[in-house]
Amino acid sequence: MKAWSNAITESAAEFPLQPLPVLAGQIPNQLRGTLYRNGPGRLERGKMRVGHWFDGDGAILAVRFTEGGATATYRYVQTEGYQRETAAGRYLYPNYGMTAPGFFWNSWGKDAKNAANTSVLALPKKLLALWEGGFPHALDLETLETRGLDNLSSLTLGQPYSAHPKIDPKTGDIYNFGISAGLNASLNLYQSDSTGKIEKKTTFSLQGLPLIHDFVIAGQYLVFFVSPVRVNLMPVLLGFLSFSEAMQWKPELGTQVLIFDRHTLLPVSQFQAEAWFQWHYSNGSVDRDGNLEIELVRYPDFQTNQNLKEVAAGEIHTSAKGILVRIRLDPKTAKLIASEPVCDRGCDFPVVPAHQTGQPWRYTYLAVHRDGADLSAEIFGAIARYDRQTGKLAMADMGESNYPSEPIFVPNAPHSEQGWVLTVVYDGSSNSSEVRIYGSDRLEAEPVCRLGLPSIIPPGFHGTWQQQHL
């Protein structure tokens, strides 16, 4: 088994707020704010492992940078499911990749457990732990104490709030979506103010029940690529299969392109393209000709789901390579004008500077595989910056048996393309975790600073940065 598996063998241990030791270098003087990260901290309970990496209970890491140095805390989101299973000492609920333990009828009438494990949204007065199948959980920004489910003043039963909201950097408005499950599902679109309060909602009917994980803003448009994954819902409702097990790859359906006006949340156009799958987009923008340019990590099929399922078992056998792709669209028709790979290295978790969301941008930051990595056995071992002007990739190789999280870009001044890239790294050789800070234009150099964490932070999913306003 590879070294990364040691990070998930046992459940991660919480720790209270405490200072972090500097292992090397020094914290940049201008770095002031908080890094928040979310991911599955617990993948086993009562000697039973979860069915998929997506099933693990969410745990939040907060690393705060002030004049006095860096402090951190790590806490599980106290969801109702987490509390009840803790009291019982065993799993009780169905989830993305597992049915309720025991006989199939144990899943009847039970909603999937809200694992609160996918991403975070830092608002002025609260932190939201996000999971795309239900309401977000509100947490205290400082202590990470769980306040409970939050309907953002408008969500109703059956209207989930997805894990990839987008923030308009000019207005502060927040856009997101949620899928209402059914034999023919509905795509709910939401527009919120900067506090998270939903001010506008619309609904769009879908064909079947697809898997939609993310979307992208491009200028005045919201763009969705609906890949040909469909959930055979009846076996899930009857408790025979989990959602993951009931997902079918149907390439004959192609990929549906949906474009909405982000001011009205109403449809503009739709088109049927060739089949592919994506989890995540980098960004989108409108070019000089009025066409849309979208960048995403594209997979040829849905083998990526099996690959991620095997992560939970601590041993990967299925190769799934995503590559960075640039797509141009006509917004009036949603028709693809061009689709081209721009970087062939296996990658995912693309991010761009937050102030360039929906606007033209130069640099995309990603988690990538190391040179020569066995994609059927290893998880990402490096982070990188792709320069869209030159086509060059600058890479920070973490070293043997070291595994980074999604890179988070922090500007060194408002609206700057220069700054730092923060990532949480698990060191399999010492069985420890740390925070590494890189200069955004010097990824190939040594980290600017390395900070030790008091316990292991397992590989997770998504994070965000909240700037300290002086």
Coordinates of C-alpha atoms in Angstrom, one line a residue:
M1 CA 0.0 0.0 0.0
K2 CA 1.2 3.5 -0.7
A3 CA 2.2 6.0 2.0
W4 CA -0.9 8.1 1.6
S5 CA -3.1 5.3 2.9
N6 CA -1.7 5.8 6.4
A7 CA -3.5 9.2 6.6
I8 CA -6.9 7.6 6.5
T9 CA -6.3 4.3 8.3
E10 CA -7.6 5.8 11.6
S11 CA -10.1 8.6 12.2
A12 CA -8.5 12.1 12.4
A13 CA -8.1 13.6 15.9
E14 CA -9.6 17.0 16.6
F15 CA -7.4 19.6 18.3
P16 CA -8.2 22.9 20.0
L17 CA -6.9 26.3 19.0
Q18 CA -3.1 26.4 19.4
P19 CA 0.0 28.0 17.9
L20 CA 1.8 26.3 15.1
P21 CA 5.5 25.8 15.1
V22 CA 7.5 27.1 12.2
L23 CA 9.4 24.2 10.7
A24 CA 11.3 26.2 8.1
G25 CA 11.3 29.7 6.6
Q26 CA 9.1 32.4 7.9
I27 CA 5.4 33.5 7.6
P28 CA 5.1 36.4 5.1
N29 CA 4.4 39.7 6.9
Q30 CA 1.5 40.6 4.6
L31 CA -0.3 37.2 5.1
R32 CA -3.2 38.0 7.3
G33 CA -6.4 36.0 7.3
T34 CA -7.7 32.4 7.7
L35 CA -7.4 29.3 5.6
Y36 CA -10.3 27.0 6.0
R37 CA -10.3 23.4 4.6
N38 CA -13.0 20.7 4.6
G39 CA -12.7 16.9 4.0
P40 CA -13.6 13.5 5.3
G41 CA -12.0 13.1 8.7
R42 CA -13.6 9.8 9.6
L43 CA -13.8 6.9 7.2
E44 CA -14.5 4.1 9.7
R45 CA -16.6 3.4 12.7
G46 CA -17.1 0.2 14.7
K47 CA -14.6 -1.6 12.5
M48 CA -16.7 -0.8 9.4
R49 CA -15.3 1.4 6.6
V50 CA -17.4 3.7 4.5
G51 CA -18.3 2.6 0.9
H52 CA -16.8 5.7 -0.8
W53 CA -14.4 8.5 0.0
F54 CA -17.4 10.9 -0.3
D55 CA -19.1 9.2 2.7
G56 CA -16.6 10.3 5.4
D57 CA -17.7 12.7 8.1
G58 CA -16.7 16.3 7.5
A59 CA -14.0 17.9 9.6
I60 CA -12.8 21.5 9.3
L61 CA -9.3 22.8 9.6
A62 CA -8.9 26.6 10.3
V63 CA -5.4 28.1 10.1
R64 CA -5.3 31.7 11.2
F65 CA -2.5 34.1 10.4
T66 CA -2.0 37.2 12.5
E67 CA 0.9 39.5 13.7
G68 CA 1.5 37.0 16.4
G69 CA 2.0 34.1 14.1
A70 CA -0.2 31.2 13.0
T71 CA -2.7 29.3 15.1
A72 CA -5.0 26.4 14.1
T73 CA -7.9 24.3 15.2
Y74 CA -9.5 21.2 13.7
R75 CA -13.1 20.0 14.5
Y76 CA -15.7 17.7 13.2
V77 CA -18.9 19.2 12.0
Q78 CA -21.5 18.1 14.5
T79 CA -24.2 16.9 12.1
E80 CA -27.2 15.1 13.4
G81 CA -25.9 11.9 11.7
Y82 CA -22.5 12.2 13.2
Q83 CA -23.8 12.7 16.7
R84 CA -26.2 9.7 16.4
E85 CA -23.6 7.4 15.0
T86 CA -21.1 8.5 17.6
A87 CA -23.7 7.6 20.3
A88 CA -24.4 4.2 18.6
G89 CA -20.8 3.4 17.9
R90 CA -21.7 2.3 14.3
Y91 CA -23.0 3.5 11.0
L92 CA -26.8 4.0 10.8
Y93 CA -27.5 5.9 7.6
P94 CA -27.2 5.4 3.8
N95 CA -24.9 7.8 2.0
Y96 CA -23.4 8.5 -1.4
G97 CA -21.5 5.2 -1.6
M98 CA -23.2 3.0 1.0
T99 CA -26.6 1.7 2.0
A100 CA -27.6 1.6 5.7
P101 CA -25.8 -1.3 7.3
G102 CA -27.7 -4.6 7.7
F103 CA -30.8 -5.6 5.6
F104 CA -31.8 -3.5 2.6
W105 CA -34.9 -2.4 4.3
N106 CA -32.8 -0.5 6.9
S107 CA -32.5 2.2 4.2
W108 CA -36.2 2.6 3.7
G109 CA -37.4 6.0 4.7
K110 CA -34.0 7.2 5.6
D111 CA -32.4 10.2 4.0
A112 CA -28.7 10.0 3.1
K113 CA -26.6 11.4 6.0
N114 CA -25.5 15.0 5.4
A115 CA -21.8 14.5 5.8
A116 CA -20.9 18.2 5.5
N117 CA -17.6 17.2 4.1
T118 CA -17.0 18.8 0.7
S119 CA -16.3 22.5 0.9
V120 CA -16.6 25.7 2.9
L121 CA -18.0 29.1 2.3
A122 CA -16.7 31.9 4.6
L123 CA -19.4 34.6 5.1
P124 CA -19.0 37.8 7.2
K125 CA -20.6 36.2 10.3
K126 CA -20.5 32.5 9.8
L127 CA -18.7 29.6 8.0
L128 CA -20.8 27.2 6.0
A129 CA -19.8 23.5 5.7
L130 CA -21.1 22.4 2.4
W131 CA -22.4 19.0 1.1
E132 CA -24.3 19.0 -2.1
G133 CA -27.1 16.7 -1.0
G134 CA -28.6 18.9 1.6
F135 CA -28.6 22.2 3.6
P136 CA -25.3 23.7 4.6
H137 CA -24.2 23.6 8.3
A138 CA -23.3 26.9 9.9
L139 CA -20.2 27.1 12.1
D140 CA -18.6 29.8 14.2
L141 CA -15.8 31.4 12.2
E142 CA -13.4 31.5 15.1
T143 CA -14.1 28.3 17.2
L144 CA -15.6 26.1 14.4
E145 CA -18.5 25.3 16.8
T146 CA -21.4 23.9 14.9
R147 CA -24.5 26.0 15.0
G148 CA -26.8 23.7 13.0
L149 CA -28.4 23.5 9.6
D150 CA -28.9 26.8 7.8
N151 CA -31.6 27.3 5.1
L152 CA -30.1 30.7 4.1
S153 CA -33.6 32.2 4.7
S154 CA -35.1 30.5 1.7
L155 CA -34.2 26.9 1.1
T156 CA -37.1 24.4 1.6
L157 CA -37.1 20.6 2.0
G158 CA -35.8 19.0 -1.1
Q159 CA -33.8 22.0 -2.2
P160 CA -30.1 21.2 -1.4
Y161 CA -27.3 23.7 -1.6
S162 CA -24.3 22.5 -3.6
A163 CA -20.7 22.5 -2.6
H164 CA -19.3 24.9 -5.2
P165 CA -20.8 28.4 -4.8
K166 CA -19.4 31.2 -6.9
I167 CA -18.9 34.7 -5.7
D168 CA -19.1 37.7 -8.1
P169 CA -16.0 39.6 -7.2
K170 CA -17.5 43.0 -8.1
T171 CA -20.9 42.8 -6.3
G172 CA -20.3 40.1 -3.7
D173 CA -23.4 38.2 -4.9
I174 CA -23.2 34.5 -4.4
Y175 CA -24.5 32.0 -7.0
N176 CA -25.1 28.3 -6.4
F177 CA -27.4 25.4 -7.4
G178 CA -28.9 22.3 -6.0
I179 CA -30.5 19.1 -7.5
S180 CA -33.9 18.1 -6.4
A181 CA -33.9 14.3 -6.9
G182 CA -36.6 12.5 -8.7
L183 CA -37.2 10.3 -11.8
N184 CA -36.8 13.6 -13.6
A185 CA -34.8 15.9 -11.4
S186 CA -34.9 19.6 -11.1
L187 CA -31.9 22.0 -11.2
N188 CA -32.5 24.8 -8.7
L189 CA -30.5 28.0 -9.2
Y190 CA -29.9 30.4 -6.3
Q191 CA -28.6 34.0 -6.1
S192 CA -27.7 35.3 -2.6
D193 CA -26.3 38.5 -1.2
S194 CA -22.9 38.7 0.4
T195 CA -24.2 37.5 3.7
G196 CA -25.5 34.3 2.1
K197 CA -29.2 35.2 2.2
I198 CA -30.9 33.8 -0.9
E199 CA -32.7 36.6 -2.8
K200 CA -33.7 34.8 -6.0
K201 CA -34.4 31.2 -7.0
T202 CA -35.5 29.5 -10.2
T203 CA -36.0 25.9 -11.3
F204 CA -35.1 24.1 -14.5
S205 CA -36.3 20.6 -15.4
L206 CA -33.7 17.9 -16.2
Q207 CA -33.9 14.6 -18.0
G208 CA -33.5 11.7 -15.5
L209 CA -31.3 12.2 -12.4
P210 CA -27.8 13.3 -13.5
L211 CA -24.7 13.9 -11.3
I212 CA -23.9 17.6 -11.4
H213 CA -21.1 18.5 -9.0
D214 CA -20.0 22.0 -10.1
F215 CA -20.7 24.9 -12.6
V216 CA -19.0 28.0 -13.7
I217 CA -19.6 31.7 -14.1
A218 CA -18.5 33.3 -17.4
G219 CA -19.3 37.0 -17.6
Q220 CA -23.0 37.4 -17.4
Y221 CA -23.7 33.6 -17.8
L222 CA -23.9 30.6 -15.6
V223 CA -22.8 27.4 -17.5
F224 CA -23.4 23.8 -16.7
F225 CA -22.1 20.7 -18.5
V226 CA -24.4 17.8 -17.7
S227 CA -22.4 14.7 -18.3
P228 CA -24.1 11.4 -19.2
V229 CA -24.2 9.9 -15.7
R230 CA -27.7 8.9 -14.7
V231 CA -28.9 7.5 -11.3
N232 CA -31.2 4.5 -11.5
L233 CA -33.2 5.9 -8.6
M234 CA -35.6 3.0 -7.8
P235 CA -33.0 0.6 -6.4
V236 CA -31.7 3.4 -4.2
L237 CA -35.2 4.1 -2.8
L238 CA -35.6 0.4 -2.2
G239 CA -32.3 0.2 -0.3
F240 CA -30.7 -2.3 -2.7
L241 CA -28.0 0.1 -4.0
S242 CA -26.2 3.3 -2.9
F243 CA -26.3 6.4 -5.2
S244 CA -22.8 5.6 -6.4
E245 CA -23.7 2.0 -7.2
A246 CA -26.8 3.1 -9.1
M247 CA -25.0 5.6 -11.3
Q248 CA -24.8 4.5 -14.9
W249 CA -22.5 5.9 -17.6
K250 CA -24.5 6.4 -20.7
P251 CA -22.3 8.0 -23.4
E252 CA -25.0 7.8 -26.0
L253 CA -26.7 10.7 -24.2
G254 CA -23.8 13.0 -24.8
T255 CA -23.0 16.0 -22.6
Q256 CA -25.8 18.6 -22.3
V257 CA -24.6 22.2 -22.3
L258 CA -26.9 24.6 -20.3
I259 CA -26.4 28.3 -20.3
F260 CA -28.3 30.7 -18.0
D261 CA -28.4 34.4 -17.6
R262 CA -27.0 35.0 -14.1
H263 CA -29.0 38.2 -13.5
T264 CA -32.4 36.6 -14.2
L265 CA -31.4 32.9 -13.6
L266 CA -33.4 32.1 -16.7
P267 CA -32.2 29.7 -19.5
V268 CA -30.5 31.3 -22.5
S269 CA -29.6 28.3 -24.6
Q270 CA -28.8 24.5 -24.6
F271 CA -26.9 22.1 -26.8
Q272 CA -25.9 18.4 -26.9
A273 CA -22.1 17.8 -27.1
E274 CA -20.0 14.6 -27.1
A275 CA -19.8 12.6 -23.9
W276 CA -17.2 13.4 -21.2
F277 CA -17.2 13.8 -17.4
Q278 CA -15.9 16.6 -15.2
W279 CA -15.9 17.2 -11.5
H280 CA -14.5 20.7 -11.5
Y281 CA -14.0 23.9 -13.6
S282 CA -11.2 26.4 -13.3
N283 CA -13.1 29.4 -14.5
G284 CA -14.9 31.0 -17.4
S285 CA -15.0 34.4 -19.2
V286 CA -16.4 36.1 -22.3
D287 CA -13.9 36.9 -25.0
R288 CA -13.7 39.8 -27.4
D289 CA -16.1 38.1 -29.9
G290 CA -18.7 37.5 -27.2
N291 CA -18.0 33.8 -27.0
L292 CA -17.5 31.9 -23.8
E293 CA -14.2 30.4 -22.8
I294 CA -14.4 27.7 -20.2
E295 CA -11.5 25.8 -18.6
L296 CA -12.1 22.5 -16.8
V297 CA -10.6 19.1 -15.8
R298 CA -12.0 16.6 -18.2
Y299 CA -12.2 12.8 -17.9
P300 CA -13.0 10.6 -20.8
D301 CA -15.5 8.5 -18.8
F302 CA -16.8 7.9 -15.2
Q303 CA -13.9 5.6 -14.0
T304 CA -12.9 8.5 -11.8
N305 CA -15.8 7.5 -9.4
Q306 CA -14.4 4.0 -9.0
N307 CA -10.9 5.6 -8.4
L308 CA -12.2 7.8 -5.6
K309 CA -14.2 4.9 -4.1
E310 CA -10.9 3.0 -3.8
V311 CA -9.3 5.9 -1.9
A312 CA -11.6 5.1 1.1
A313 CA -10.2 1.5 1.2
G314 CA -6.6 2.9 1.3
E315 CA -5.6 1.2 -2.0
I316 CA -6.2 2.3 -5.5
H317 CA -6.3 0.0 -8.5
T318 CA -8.3 2.0 -11.1
S319 CA -6.6 4.6 -13.1
A320 CA -8.5 7.8 -13.9
K321 CA -6.7 10.7 -15.6
G322 CA -8.2 14.1 -15.8
I323 CA -6.5 16.7 -18.0
L324 CA -7.0 20.5 -18.3
V325 CA -9.1 21.4 -21.3
R326 CA -10.2 24.7 -22.8
I327 CA -13.7 25.0 -24.4
R328 CA -15.2 27.8 -26.4
L329 CA -18.9 28.2 -26.7
D330 CA -21.4 30.4 -28.5
P331 CA -23.7 31.6 -25.7
K332 CA -26.6 32.2 -28.0
T333 CA -26.7 28.5 -29.1
A334 CA -24.6 26.8 -26.4
K335 CA -22.8 25.1 -29.4
L336 CA -19.1 24.1 -28.9
I337 CA -16.8 26.1 -31.2
A338 CA -13.6 24.4 -30.0
S339 CA -12.4 22.0 -27.4
E340 CA -8.7 21.5 -26.9
P341 CA -6.4 20.0 -24.2
V342 CA -4.0 22.5 -22.8
C343 CA -2.1 20.4 -20.3
D344 CA -1.8 16.6 -20.5
R345 CA -0.5 16.0 -16.9
G346 CA -3.1 14.3 -14.7
C347 CA -4.7 16.9 -12.5
D348 CA -7.7 18.2 -10.7
F349 CA -8.8 20.7 -8.0
P350 CA -8.3 23.7 -10.3
V351 CA -8.5 27.2 -8.7
V352 CA -8.0 30.8 -9.9
P353 CA -7.6 34.1 -8.0
A354 CA -11.0 34.8 -6.4
H355 CA -11.1 38.4 -7.8
Q356 CA -11.0 37.0 -11.3
T357 CA -14.0 34.7 -11.0
G358 CA -16.0 34.9 -14.2
Q359 CA -13.4 37.3 -15.7
P360 CA -10.4 36.8 -18.0
W361 CA -7.4 35.3 -16.0
R362 CA -3.9 34.2 -16.7
Y363 CA -3.0 31.6 -14.0
T364 CA -4.7 28.4 -13.0
Y365 CA -3.5 26.5 -9.9
L366 CA -4.0 22.7 -9.7
A367 CA -3.2 19.6 -7.8
V368 CA -1.2 17.3 -10.2
H369 CA 0.6 14.0 -10.3
R370 CA 4.3 13.8 -9.9
D371 CA 6.6 12.9 -12.8
G372 CA 6.3 9.1 -13.4
A373 CA 3.5 8.6 -10.9
D374 CA 1.4 5.4 -11.1
L375 CA -2.1 6.8 -11.6
S376 CA -3.6 3.5 -10.7
A377 CA -2.0 3.6 -7.2
E378 CA -1.1 7.2 -6.2
I379 CA -3.0 10.3 -5.3
F380 CA -1.7 13.8 -6.2
G381 CA 1.9 14.5 -5.1
A382 CA 2.4 18.0 -6.4
I383 CA 0.7 21.4 -7.0
A384 CA 1.3 23.5 -10.1
R385 CA 0.6 26.8 -11.8
Y386 CA -0.5 26.7 -15.4
D387 CA 0.3 29.9 -17.4
R388 CA -2.4 30.4 -20.0
Q389 CA -0.4 32.9 -21.9
T390 CA 2.8 30.8 -22.3
G391 CA 1.3 27.3 -21.9
K392 CA 4.0 26.5 -19.3
L393 CA 3.5 24.6 -16.1
A394 CA 5.4 25.5 -13.0
M395 CA 5.3 22.6 -10.4
A396 CA 6.0 22.3 -6.7
D397 CA 6.8 18.6 -6.2
M398 CA 6.1 17.7 -2.6
G399 CA 8.7 14.9 -2.6
E400 CA 8.4 11.2 -2.1
S401 CA 5.5 10.1 0.1
N402 CA 4.2 13.7 0.4
Y403 CA 0.7 14.6 -0.6
P404 CA -0.8 18.1 -0.9
S405 CA -4.4 19.3 -0.8
E406 CA -6.0 21.6 -3.3
P407 CA -3.9 24.7 -3.7
I408 CA -5.4 28.0 -2.4
F409 CA -4.2 31.3 -3.9
V410 CA -3.9 34.3 -1.6
P411 CA -3.0 37.7 -3.3
N412 CA -0.4 39.9 -1.6
A413 CA -2.4 43.0 -2.5
P414 CA -6.0 43.6 -3.7
H415 CA -6.6 42.3 -7.2
S416 CA -3.0 41.1 -7.6
E417 CA -2.0 38.1 -9.6
Q418 CA 1.0 37.7 -7.3
G419 CA 0.9 36.3 -3.8
W420 CA 1.1 32.9 -2.1
V421 CA -0.2 29.4 -2.6
L422 CA -1.2 27.6 0.5
T423 CA -1.6 23.8 0.8
V424 CA -1.9 21.2 3.6
V425 CA 0.5 18.4 3.1
Y426 CA 0.5 14.9 4.5
D427 CA 4.1 13.5 5.0
G428 CA 3.8 9.7 4.8
S429 CA 7.4 9.2 5.8
S430 CA 6.9 10.9 9.2
N431 CA 3.2 10.3 9.5
S432 CA 2.5 14.0 10.1
S433 CA 0.8 17.0 8.4
E434 CA 1.9 20.5 7.8
V435 CA 0.9 23.7 6.1
R436 CA 3.2 24.8 3.3
I437 CA 3.3 28.4 1.9
Y438 CA 4.8 29.0 -1.6
G439 CA 5.4 32.1 -3.5
S440 CA 2.9 32.0 -6.4
D441 CA 5.6 32.9 -8.9
R442 CA 8.2 30.6 -7.3
L443 CA 6.5 27.2 -7.0
E444 CA 9.6 25.4 -8.1
A445 CA 11.6 26.9 -5.2
E446 CA 11.5 25.8 -1.6
P447 CA 8.4 26.8 0.4
V448 CA 8.5 30.3 1.9
C449 CA 7.3 28.7 5.1
R450 CA 6.4 25.3 6.6
L451 CA 4.2 25.1 9.7
G452 CA 3.7 21.9 11.7
L453 CA 0.2 20.7 12.6
P454 CA -0.4 18.8 15.9
S455 CA -2.1 15.8 14.3
I456 CA -2.7 14.2 10.9
I457 CA -5.1 16.0 8.5
P458 CA -6.3 13.4 6.0
P459 CA -6.5 14.2 2.3
G460 CA -9.6 16.3 1.8
F461 CA -11.5 18.2 -0.8
H462 CA -11.9 22.0 -0.9
G463 CA -11.0 25.1 1.0
T464 CA -11.2 28.8 1.0
W465 CA -9.3 31.9 2.2
Q466 CA -10.9 34.7 4.2
Q467 CA -8.9 37.9 4.2
Q468 CA -8.4 39.8 7.5
H469 CA -9.6 43.3 6.9
L470 CA -7.3 45.8 8.8

